[in-house]
Amino acid sequence: MNIELRRFFESDGARQDFEYEFTSVDGIFSPISVKGFIKNSAGIVSLSAEARFTVSAQCAKCAKNISKEMCVPVRHFLINHLNNEDNDEYILVEDMVLKLDELVMEDIYLSLPSRFLCKDDCKGLCPICGKDLNEGECGCKKEIDPRLAVLQHFFDNDDE
Ligand SMILES: [Zn+2]
Ligand SMILES: [Zn+2]
């Protein structure tokens, strides 16, 4: 959705509420529903909205397919000429047309975690036999990483 901003910059008190849905070209998201408003309050034009959607991803540890409901805040001050503030909160809209979908997608990408887990304490897969350890132990002998063994030695000596 594109929003014509001229009237917001020109009149103190102008406000528009919006609620709509768009589909991202990136297939990992369900349709994204956006709800919020733009207003001019005492000469300051601001955007305040929330984007809700479901992400489909794989658990980074056990590779199970998961879907997560997410809600990302989209809050910015809108300006039509550069000011001295060097701040991501300020969005420069020189041509007076706000491309809201693009802005929402930027905020969504910034807020996505670097990896998804099916649950916080996912045990992952056994590196030896590949069994999903959430379903129980597999009986493989876990070898101690030699680097960890060195570290362990270091800590043991530290006590003396
Ligand atoms: Zn998992
Ligand atoms: Zn195993």
mmCIF file of N, CA and C and ligand atoms in Angstrom, residues 125-133 136-142, ligand 2:
data_model
loop_
_atom_site.group_PDB
_atom_site.id
_atom_site.type_symbol
_atom_site.label_atom_id
_atom_site.label_comp_id
_atom_site.label_asym_id
_atom_site.label_seq_id
_atom_site.Cartn_x
_atom_site.Cartn_y
_atom_site.Cartn_z
ATOM 1 N N LEU A 125 19.711 -33.123 16.875
ATOM 2 C CA LEU A 125 19.918 -34.484 16.385
ATOM 3 C C LEU A 125 21.260 -35.003 16.884
ATOM 4 N N CYS A 126 21.340 -36.306 17.097
ATOM 5 C CA CYS A 126 22.624 -36.902 17.466
ATOM 6 C C CYS A 126 23.570 -36.759 16.280
ATOM 7 N N PRO A 127 24.769 -36.218 16.491
ATOM 8 C CA PRO A 127 25.703 -36.026 15.372
ATOM 9 C C PRO A 127 26.222 -37.354 14.827
ATOM 10 N N ILE A 128 26.040 -38.411 15.574
ATOM 11 C CA ILE A 128 26.575 -39.704 15.128
ATOM 12 C C ILE A 128 25.524 -40.510 14.363
ATOM 13 N N CYS A 129 24.348 -40.717 14.974
ATOM 14 C CA CYS A 129 23.353 -41.567 14.316
ATOM 15 C C CYS A 129 22.201 -40.767 13.715
ATOM 16 N N GLY A 130 22.096 -39.486 14.048
ATOM 17 C CA GLY A 130 21.055 -38.653 13.441
ATOM 18 C C GLY A 130 19.698 -38.751 14.116
ATOM 19 N N LYS A 131 19.589 -39.479 15.215
ATOM 20 C CA LYS A 131 18.302 -39.596 15.904
ATOM 21 C C LYS A 131 17.894 -38.256 16.531
ATOM 22 N N ASP A 132 16.581 -38.001 16.478
ATOM 23 C CA ASP A 132 16.049 -36.796 17.108
ATOM 24 C C ASP A 132 16.082 -36.992 18.626
ATOM 25 N N LEU A 133 16.972 -36.283 19.293
ATOM 26 C CA LEU A 133 17.186 -36.509 20.733
ATOM 27 C C LEU A 133 16.031 -35.998 21.596
ATOM 28 N N GLY A 136 14.218 -38.982 22.783
ATOM 29 C CA GLY A 136 14.890 -39.911 23.685
ATOM 30 C C GLY A 136 16.361 -40.058 23.327
ATOM 31 N N GLU A 137 17.125 -40.581 24.277
ATOM 32 C CA GLU A 137 18.556 -40.781 24.036
ATOM 33 C C GLU A 137 18.748 -41.921 23.031
ATOM 34 N N CYS A 138 19.897 -41.924 22.360
ATOM 35 C CA CYS A 138 20.114 -42.928 21.321
ATOM 36 C C CYS A 138 21.139 -43.977 21.726
ATOM 37 N N GLY A 139 21.918 -43.723 22.760
ATOM 38 C CA GLY A 139 22.899 -44.718 23.178
ATOM 39 C C GLY A 139 24.264 -44.602 22.521
ATOM 40 N N CYS A 140 24.427 -43.629 21.615
ATOM 41 C CA CYS A 140 25.758 -43.414 21.045
ATOM 42 C C CYS A 140 26.679 -42.890 22.141
ATOM 43 N N LYS A 141 27.924 -43.266 22.067
ATOM 44 C CA LYS A 141 28.911 -42.756 23.023
ATOM 45 C C LYS A 141 29.295 -41.344 22.614
ATOM 46 N N LYS A 142 29.124 -40.406 23.496
ATOM 47 C CA LYS A 142 29.498 -39.030 23.154
ATOM 48 C C LYS A 142 30.982 -38.835 23.446
HETATM 49 ZN ZN ZN B 2 23.178 -41.373 18.303
#
